mmCIF file of C-alpha atoms in Angstrom:
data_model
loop_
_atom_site.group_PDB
_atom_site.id
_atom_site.type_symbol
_atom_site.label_atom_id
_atom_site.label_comp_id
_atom_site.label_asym_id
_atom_site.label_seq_id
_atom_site.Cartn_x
_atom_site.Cartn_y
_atom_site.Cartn_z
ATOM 1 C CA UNK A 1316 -3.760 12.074 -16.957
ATOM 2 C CA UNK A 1317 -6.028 13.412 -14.209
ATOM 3 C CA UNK A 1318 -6.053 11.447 -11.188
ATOM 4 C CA UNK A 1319 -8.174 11.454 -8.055
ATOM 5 C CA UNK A 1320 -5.923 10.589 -4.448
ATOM 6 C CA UNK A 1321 -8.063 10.082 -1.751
ATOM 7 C CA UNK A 1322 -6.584 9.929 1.844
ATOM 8 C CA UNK A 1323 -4.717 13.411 0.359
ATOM 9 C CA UNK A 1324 -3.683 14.577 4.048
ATOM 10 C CA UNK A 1325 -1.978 11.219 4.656
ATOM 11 C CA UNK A 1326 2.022 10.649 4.713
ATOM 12 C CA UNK A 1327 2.333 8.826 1.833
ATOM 13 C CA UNK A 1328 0.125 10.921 -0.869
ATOM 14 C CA UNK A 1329 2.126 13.935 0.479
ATOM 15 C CA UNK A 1330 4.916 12.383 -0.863
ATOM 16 C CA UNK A 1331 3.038 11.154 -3.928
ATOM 17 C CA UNK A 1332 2.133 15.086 -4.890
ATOM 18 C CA UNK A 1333 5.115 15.685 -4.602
ATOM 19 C CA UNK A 1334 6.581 12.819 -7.441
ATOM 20 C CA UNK A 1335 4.010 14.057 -9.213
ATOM 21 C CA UNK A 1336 4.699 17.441 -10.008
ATOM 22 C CA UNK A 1337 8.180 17.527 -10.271
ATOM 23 C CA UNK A 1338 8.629 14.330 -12.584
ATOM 24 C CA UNK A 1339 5.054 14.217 -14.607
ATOM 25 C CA UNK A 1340 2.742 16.389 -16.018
ATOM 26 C CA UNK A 1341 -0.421 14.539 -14.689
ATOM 27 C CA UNK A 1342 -3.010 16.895 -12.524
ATOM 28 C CA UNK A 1343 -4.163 15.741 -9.280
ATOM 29 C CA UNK A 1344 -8.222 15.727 -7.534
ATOM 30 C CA UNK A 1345 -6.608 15.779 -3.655
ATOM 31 C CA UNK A 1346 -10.072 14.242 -1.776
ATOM 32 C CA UNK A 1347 -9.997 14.222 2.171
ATOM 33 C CA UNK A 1348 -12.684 14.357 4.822
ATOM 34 C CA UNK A 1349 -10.696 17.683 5.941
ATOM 35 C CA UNK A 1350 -9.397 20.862 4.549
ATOM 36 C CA UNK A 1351 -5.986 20.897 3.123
ATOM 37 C CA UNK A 1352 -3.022 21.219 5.437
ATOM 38 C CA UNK A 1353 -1.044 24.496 6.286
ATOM 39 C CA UNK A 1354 1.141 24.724 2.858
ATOM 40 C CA UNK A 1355 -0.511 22.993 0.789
ATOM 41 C CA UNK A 1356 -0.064 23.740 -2.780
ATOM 42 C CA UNK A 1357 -3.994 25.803 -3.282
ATOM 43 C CA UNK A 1358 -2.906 28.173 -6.337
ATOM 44 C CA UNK A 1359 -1.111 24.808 -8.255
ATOM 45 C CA UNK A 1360 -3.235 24.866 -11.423
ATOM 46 C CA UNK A 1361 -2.236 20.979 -11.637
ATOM 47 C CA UNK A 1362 -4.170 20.573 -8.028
ATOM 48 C CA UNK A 1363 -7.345 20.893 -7.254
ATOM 49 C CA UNK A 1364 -8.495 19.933 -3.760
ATOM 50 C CA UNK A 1365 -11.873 18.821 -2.681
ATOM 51 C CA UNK A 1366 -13.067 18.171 1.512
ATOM 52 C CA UNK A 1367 -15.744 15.358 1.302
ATOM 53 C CA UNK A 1368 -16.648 12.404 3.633
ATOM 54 C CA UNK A 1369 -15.857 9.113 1.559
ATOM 55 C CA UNK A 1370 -17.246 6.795 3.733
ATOM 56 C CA UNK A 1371 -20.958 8.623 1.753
ATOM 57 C CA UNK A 1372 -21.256 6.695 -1.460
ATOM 58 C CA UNK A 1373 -22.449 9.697 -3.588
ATOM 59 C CA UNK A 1374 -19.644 11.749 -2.253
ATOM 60 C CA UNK A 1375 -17.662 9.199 -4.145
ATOM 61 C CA UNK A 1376 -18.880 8.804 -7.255
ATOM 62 C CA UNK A 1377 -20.013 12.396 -7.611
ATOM 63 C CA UNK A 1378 -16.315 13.325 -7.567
ATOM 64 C CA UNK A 1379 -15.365 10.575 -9.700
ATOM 65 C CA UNK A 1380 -18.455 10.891 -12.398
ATOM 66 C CA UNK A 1381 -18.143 14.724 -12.469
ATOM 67 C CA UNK A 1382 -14.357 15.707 -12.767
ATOM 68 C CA UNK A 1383 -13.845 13.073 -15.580
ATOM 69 C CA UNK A 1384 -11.209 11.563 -13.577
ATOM 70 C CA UNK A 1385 -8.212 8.823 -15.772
ATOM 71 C CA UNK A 1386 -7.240 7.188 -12.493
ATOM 72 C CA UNK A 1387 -8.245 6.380 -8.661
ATOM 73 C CA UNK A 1388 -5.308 6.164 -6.480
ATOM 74 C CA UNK A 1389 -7.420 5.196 -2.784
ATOM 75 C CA UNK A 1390 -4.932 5.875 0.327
ATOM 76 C CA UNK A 1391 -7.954 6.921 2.226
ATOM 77 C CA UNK A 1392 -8.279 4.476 5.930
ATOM 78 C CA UNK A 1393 -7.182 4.515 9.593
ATOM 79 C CA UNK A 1394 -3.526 3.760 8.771
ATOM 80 C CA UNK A 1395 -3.213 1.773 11.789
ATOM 81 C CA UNK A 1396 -5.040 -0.356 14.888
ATOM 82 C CA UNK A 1397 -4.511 2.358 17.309
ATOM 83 C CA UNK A 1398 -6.613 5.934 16.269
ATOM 84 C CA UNK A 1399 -9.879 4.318 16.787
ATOM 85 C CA UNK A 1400 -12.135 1.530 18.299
ATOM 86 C CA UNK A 1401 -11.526 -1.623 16.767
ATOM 87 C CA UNK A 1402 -15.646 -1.510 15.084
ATOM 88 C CA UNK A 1403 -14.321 2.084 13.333
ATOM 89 C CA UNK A 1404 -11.029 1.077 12.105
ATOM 90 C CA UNK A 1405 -12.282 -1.750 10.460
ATOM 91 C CA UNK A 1406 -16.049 -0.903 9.443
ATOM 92 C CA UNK A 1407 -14.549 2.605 8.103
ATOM 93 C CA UNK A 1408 -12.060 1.164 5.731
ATOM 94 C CA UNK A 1409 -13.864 -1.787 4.508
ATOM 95 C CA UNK A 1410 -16.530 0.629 3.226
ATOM 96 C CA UNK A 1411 -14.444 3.798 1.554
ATOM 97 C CA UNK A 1412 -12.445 0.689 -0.264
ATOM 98 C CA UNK A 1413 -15.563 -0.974 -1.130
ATOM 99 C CA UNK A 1414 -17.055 2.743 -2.212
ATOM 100 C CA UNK A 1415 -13.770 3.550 -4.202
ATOM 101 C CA UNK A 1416 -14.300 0.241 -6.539
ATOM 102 C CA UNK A 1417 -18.026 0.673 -6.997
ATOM 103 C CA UNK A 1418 -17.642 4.273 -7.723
ATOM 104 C CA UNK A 1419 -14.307 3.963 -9.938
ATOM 105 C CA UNK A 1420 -16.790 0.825 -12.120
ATOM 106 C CA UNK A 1421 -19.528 3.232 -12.037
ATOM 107 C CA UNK A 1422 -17.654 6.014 -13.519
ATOM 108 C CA UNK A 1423 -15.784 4.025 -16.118
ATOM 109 C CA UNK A 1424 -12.384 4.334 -14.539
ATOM 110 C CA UNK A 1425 -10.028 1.819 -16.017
ATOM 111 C CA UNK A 1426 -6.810 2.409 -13.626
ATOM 112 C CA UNK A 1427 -7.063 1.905 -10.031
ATOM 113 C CA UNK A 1428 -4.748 1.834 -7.522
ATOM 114 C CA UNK A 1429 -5.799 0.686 -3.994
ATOM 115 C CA UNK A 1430 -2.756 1.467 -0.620
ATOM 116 C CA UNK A 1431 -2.742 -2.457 1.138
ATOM 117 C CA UNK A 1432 -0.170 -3.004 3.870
ATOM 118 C CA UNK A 1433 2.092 -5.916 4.376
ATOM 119 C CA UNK A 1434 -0.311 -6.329 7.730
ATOM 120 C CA UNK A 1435 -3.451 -8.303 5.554
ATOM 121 C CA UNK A 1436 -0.905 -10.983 6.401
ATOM 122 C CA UNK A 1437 -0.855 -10.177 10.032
ATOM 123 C CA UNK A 1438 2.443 -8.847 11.018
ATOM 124 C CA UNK A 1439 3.100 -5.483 13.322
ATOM 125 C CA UNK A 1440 -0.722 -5.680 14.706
ATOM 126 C CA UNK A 1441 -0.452 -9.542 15.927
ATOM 127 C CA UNK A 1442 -1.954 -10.331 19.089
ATOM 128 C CA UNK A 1443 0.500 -13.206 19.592
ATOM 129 C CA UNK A 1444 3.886 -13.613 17.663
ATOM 130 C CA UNK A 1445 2.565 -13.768 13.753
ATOM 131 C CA UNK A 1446 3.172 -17.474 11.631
ATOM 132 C CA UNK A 1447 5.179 -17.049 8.651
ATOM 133 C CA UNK A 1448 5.784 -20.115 6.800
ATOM 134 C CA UNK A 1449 8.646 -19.644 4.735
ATOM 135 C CA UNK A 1450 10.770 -16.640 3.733
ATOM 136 C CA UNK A 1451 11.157 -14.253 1.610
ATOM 137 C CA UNK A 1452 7.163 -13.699 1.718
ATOM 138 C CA UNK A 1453 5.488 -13.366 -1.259
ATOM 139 C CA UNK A 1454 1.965 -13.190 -2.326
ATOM 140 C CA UNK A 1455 1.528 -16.218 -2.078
ATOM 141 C CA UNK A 1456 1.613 -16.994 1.635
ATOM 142 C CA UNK A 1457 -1.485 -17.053 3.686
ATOM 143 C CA UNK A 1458 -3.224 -13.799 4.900
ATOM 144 C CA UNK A 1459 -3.842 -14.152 8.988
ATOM 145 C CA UNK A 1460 -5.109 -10.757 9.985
ATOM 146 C CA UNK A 1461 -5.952 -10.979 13.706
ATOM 147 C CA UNK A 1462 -6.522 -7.419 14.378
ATOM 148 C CA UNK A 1463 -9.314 -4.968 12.785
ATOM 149 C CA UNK A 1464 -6.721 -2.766 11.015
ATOM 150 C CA UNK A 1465 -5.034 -5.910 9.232
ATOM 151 C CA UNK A 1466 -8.711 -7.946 8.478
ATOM 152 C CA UNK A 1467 -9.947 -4.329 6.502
ATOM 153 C CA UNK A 1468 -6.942 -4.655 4.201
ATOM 154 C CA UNK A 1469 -7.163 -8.524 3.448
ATOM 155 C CA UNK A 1470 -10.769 -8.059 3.600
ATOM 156 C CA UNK A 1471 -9.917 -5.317 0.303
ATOM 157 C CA UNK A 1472 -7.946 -7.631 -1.418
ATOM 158 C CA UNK A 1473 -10.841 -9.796 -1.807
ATOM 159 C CA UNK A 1474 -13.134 -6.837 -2.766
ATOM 160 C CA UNK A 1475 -11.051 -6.015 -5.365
ATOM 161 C CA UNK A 1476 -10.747 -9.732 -6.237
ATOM 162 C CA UNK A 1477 -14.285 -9.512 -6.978
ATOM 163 C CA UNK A 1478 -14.649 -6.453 -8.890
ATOM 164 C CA UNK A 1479 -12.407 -7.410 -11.215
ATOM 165 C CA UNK A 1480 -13.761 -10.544 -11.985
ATOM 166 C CA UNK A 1481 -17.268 -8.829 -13.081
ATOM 167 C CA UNK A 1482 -15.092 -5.932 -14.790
ATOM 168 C CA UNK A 1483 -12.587 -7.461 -17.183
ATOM 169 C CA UNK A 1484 -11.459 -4.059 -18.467
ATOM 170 C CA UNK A 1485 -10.086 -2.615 -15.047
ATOM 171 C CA UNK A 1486 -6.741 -2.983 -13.374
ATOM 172 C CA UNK A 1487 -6.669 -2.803 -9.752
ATOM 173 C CA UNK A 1488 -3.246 -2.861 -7.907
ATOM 174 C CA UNK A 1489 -3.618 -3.575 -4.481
ATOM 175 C CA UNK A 1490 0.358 -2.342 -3.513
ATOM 176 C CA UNK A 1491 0.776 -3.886 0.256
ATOM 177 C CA UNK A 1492 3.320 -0.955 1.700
ATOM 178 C CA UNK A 1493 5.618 -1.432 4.598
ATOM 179 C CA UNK A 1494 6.241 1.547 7.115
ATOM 180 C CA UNK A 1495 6.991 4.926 4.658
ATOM 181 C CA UNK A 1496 9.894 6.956 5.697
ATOM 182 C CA UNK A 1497 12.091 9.260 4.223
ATOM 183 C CA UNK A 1498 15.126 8.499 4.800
ATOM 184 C CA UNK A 1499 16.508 4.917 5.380
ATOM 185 C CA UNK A 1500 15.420 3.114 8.262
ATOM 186 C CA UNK A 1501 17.795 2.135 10.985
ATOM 187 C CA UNK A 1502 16.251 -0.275 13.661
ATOM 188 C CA UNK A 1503 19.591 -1.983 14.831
ATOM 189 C CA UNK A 1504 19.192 -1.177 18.907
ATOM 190 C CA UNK A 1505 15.104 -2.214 18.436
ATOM 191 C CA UNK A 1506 15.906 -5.531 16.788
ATOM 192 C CA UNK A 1507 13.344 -7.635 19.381
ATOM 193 C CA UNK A 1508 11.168 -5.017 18.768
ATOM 194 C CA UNK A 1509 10.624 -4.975 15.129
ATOM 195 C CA UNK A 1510 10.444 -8.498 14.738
ATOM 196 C CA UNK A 1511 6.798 -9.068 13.756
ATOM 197 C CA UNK A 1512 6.931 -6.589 10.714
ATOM 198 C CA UNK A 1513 10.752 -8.464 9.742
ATOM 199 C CA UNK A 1514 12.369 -5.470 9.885
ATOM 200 C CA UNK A 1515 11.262 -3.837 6.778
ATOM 201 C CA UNK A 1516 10.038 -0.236 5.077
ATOM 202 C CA UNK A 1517 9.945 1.588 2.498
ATOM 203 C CA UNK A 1518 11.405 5.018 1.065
ATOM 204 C CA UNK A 1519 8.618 7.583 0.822
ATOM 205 C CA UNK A 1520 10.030 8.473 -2.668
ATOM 206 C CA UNK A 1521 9.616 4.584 -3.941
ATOM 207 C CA UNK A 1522 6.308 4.202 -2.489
ATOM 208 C CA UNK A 1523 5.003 7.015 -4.836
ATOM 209 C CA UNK A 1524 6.254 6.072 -7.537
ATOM 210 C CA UNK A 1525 4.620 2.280 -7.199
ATOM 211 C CA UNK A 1526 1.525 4.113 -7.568
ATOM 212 C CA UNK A 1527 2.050 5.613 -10.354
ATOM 213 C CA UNK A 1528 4.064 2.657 -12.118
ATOM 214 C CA UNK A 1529 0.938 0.920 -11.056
ATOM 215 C CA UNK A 1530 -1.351 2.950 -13.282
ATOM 216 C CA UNK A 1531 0.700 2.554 -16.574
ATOM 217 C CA UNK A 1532 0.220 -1.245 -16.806
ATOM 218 C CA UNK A 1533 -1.030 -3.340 -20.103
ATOM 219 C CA UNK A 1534 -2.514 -5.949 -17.887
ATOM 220 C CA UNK A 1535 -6.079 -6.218 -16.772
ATOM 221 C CA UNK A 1536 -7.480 -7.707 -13.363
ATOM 222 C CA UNK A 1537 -6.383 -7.705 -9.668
ATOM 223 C CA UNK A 1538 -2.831 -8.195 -8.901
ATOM 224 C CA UNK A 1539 -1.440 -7.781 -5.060
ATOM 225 C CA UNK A 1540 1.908 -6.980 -4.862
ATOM 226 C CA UNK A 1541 4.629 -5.964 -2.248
ATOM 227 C CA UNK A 1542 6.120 -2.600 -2.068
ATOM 228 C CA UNK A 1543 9.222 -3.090 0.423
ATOM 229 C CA UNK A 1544 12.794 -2.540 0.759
ATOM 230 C CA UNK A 1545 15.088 -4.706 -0.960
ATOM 231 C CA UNK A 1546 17.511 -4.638 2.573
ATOM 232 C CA UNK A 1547 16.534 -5.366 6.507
ATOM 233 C CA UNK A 1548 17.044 -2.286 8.777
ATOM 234 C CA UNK A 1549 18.243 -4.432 11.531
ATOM 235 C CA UNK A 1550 22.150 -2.965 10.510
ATOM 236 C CA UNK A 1551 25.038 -4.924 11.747
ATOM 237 C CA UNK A 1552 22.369 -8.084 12.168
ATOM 238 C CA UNK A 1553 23.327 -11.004 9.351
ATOM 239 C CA UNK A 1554 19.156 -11.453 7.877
ATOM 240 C CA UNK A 1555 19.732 -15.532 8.193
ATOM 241 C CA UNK A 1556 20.816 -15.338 12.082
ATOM 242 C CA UNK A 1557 18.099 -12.872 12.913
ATOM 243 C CA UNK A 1558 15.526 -15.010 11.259
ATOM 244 C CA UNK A 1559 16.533 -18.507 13.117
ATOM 245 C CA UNK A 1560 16.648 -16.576 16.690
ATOM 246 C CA UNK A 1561 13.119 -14.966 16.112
ATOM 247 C CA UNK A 1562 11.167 -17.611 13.680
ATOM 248 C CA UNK A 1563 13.337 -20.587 14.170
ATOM 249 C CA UNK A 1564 10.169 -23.216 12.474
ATOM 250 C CA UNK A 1565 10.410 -20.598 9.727
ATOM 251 C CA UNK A 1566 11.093 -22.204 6.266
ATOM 252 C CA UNK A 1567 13.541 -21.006 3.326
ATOM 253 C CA UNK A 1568 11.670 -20.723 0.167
ATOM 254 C CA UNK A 1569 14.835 -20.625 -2.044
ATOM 255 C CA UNK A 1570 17.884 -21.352 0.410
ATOM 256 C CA UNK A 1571 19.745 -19.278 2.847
ATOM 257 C CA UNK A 1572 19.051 -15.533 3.343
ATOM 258 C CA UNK A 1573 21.773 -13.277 2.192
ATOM 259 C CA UNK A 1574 23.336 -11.033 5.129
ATOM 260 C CA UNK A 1575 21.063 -7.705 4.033
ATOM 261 C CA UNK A 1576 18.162 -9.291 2.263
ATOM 262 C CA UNK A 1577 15.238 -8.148 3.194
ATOM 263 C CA UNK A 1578 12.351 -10.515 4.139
ATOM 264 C CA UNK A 1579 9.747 -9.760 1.574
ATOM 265 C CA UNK A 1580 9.850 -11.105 -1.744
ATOM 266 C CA UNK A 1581 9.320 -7.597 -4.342
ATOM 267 C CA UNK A 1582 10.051 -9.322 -7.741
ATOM 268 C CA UNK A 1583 6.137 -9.644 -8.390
ATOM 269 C CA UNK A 1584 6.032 -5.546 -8.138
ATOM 270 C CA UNK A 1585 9.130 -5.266 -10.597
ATOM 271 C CA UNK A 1586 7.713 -8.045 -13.018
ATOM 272 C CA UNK A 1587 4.371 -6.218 -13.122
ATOM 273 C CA UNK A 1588 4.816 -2.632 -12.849
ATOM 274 C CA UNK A 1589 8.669 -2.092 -13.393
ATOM 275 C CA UNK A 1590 9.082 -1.107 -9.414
ATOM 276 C CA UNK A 1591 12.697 -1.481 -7.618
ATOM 277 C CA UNK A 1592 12.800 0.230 -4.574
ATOM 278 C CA UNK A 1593 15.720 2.039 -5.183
ATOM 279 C CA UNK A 1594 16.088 3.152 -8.703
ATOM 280 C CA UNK A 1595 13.933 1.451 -11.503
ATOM 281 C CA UNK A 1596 12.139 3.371 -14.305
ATOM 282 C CA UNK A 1597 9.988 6.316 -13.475
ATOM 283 C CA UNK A 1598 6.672 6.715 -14.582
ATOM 284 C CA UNK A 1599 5.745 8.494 -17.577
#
């Protein structure tokens, strides 16, 4: 399979190449709006790596239309509230994710993948402390984005709502990622402090392979879907006491929290696409 990954210079799709060639045989279009980092990969005959600004509609599609691309993965956006004005975080993200489904419809791509954030529900980026109603969170709860950052990813959610409704033969995975690292995150002296994003992340390693579990699917449509860690990182904090000092009006949506559990709800991504954060099958 040939696959396009925008955002290429970003954190996670380094760790994405990387899945890739050591477990797959896929190649890989790397598209950023600058030249490949120091080390990159540039003799890889599974990698070819194009410098284009996204935000340009024919940029896009010329890149999907002319490589005869399989699959989009789109990682491409200000990762975060704080690199820009709040009128170019937002404006910049809404269009390359509105540009990556027109172009991937336009091109006859059937597989897309688009990088959401647990944020579309406002969490890390709240002005104020951020309303959950229940937990674990799942899909289902409300999206309250307050900041720019947060409204451009629920604001993609409903793009790619849309598209698929007018394009019954795509699948779009919109995979709502926590804070990648690589190596288990340990947040027990910063428990205050990591209360708005419930003390969650992700393992670099799991993250990539969502996407690509996310392009092997037999369903059609949208589907948004969690990609956390099944544990807190608050260590040595029990997950039920932690939850009734910092969201005490916070419900239970099935009972009491375990001691470790995590505060997301990722059964959706394993139902759908296979994912487990730790372990799991690996894509083909």
């Amino acid at each position: 399979m040939k696959i396009v990954v925008t955002g290429s210079s970003g954190t996670l799709a380094q760790g994405l190449i990387q899945l890739v060639l050591s477990t797959t045989k896929h190649s890989l279009i790397l598209v950023d709006h600058k030249p490949p980092p120091p080390g990159s990969e540039l003799d890889n005959p599974r990698i070819e790596y194009v410098t284009a600004e996204l935000r340009t509609y024919t940029n896009f599609l010329e890149i999907l239309t002319s490589k005869r691309v399989d699959a989009l993965i789109h990682l491409a956006s200000y990762p975060n509230p704080f690199l820009a004005h709040a009128s170019e975080t937002h404006n910049a993200n809404v269009t390359l994710s509105f540009n990556a489904l027109q172009a991937a419809v336009e091109a006859k791509i059937k597989r897309v993948v688009m990088a959401s954030s647990i944020n579309a529900t406002s969490a890390a980026y709240a002005f104020g402390e951020p309303t959950y109603d229940y937990f674990p969170l799942d899909e289902q709860h409300p999206m309250r984005p307050e900041d720019a950052y947060s409204l451009s990813k629920a604001v993609m959610e409903v793009q790619c709502d849309a598209f698929a409704r007018f394009n019954p033969e795509i699948s779009i995975a919109s995979l709502r990622f926590h804070h990648c690292v690589n190596t288990k995150k340990n947040s027990s002296q910063i428990v205050k402090d990591a209360r708005k994003d419930l003390w969650g992340y992700v393992l670099m390693e799991s993250a990539a392979r969502a996407c690509l579990l996310a392009l092997d699917v037999p369903w059609k449509g949208h589907e948004v879907m969690y990609i956390v860690g099944n544990q807190h990182s608050a260590q040595g904090y029990n997950a039920e006491e932690i939850a009734k000092t910092y969201f005490p009006k916070t419900k239970r949506k099935s009972g009491p929290l375990s001691p470790s559990q995590g505060f997301y709800d990722c059964s959706k991504a394993e139902r759908l696409i296979g994912w487990k954060h730790e372990g799991g099958r690996m894509p083909a």
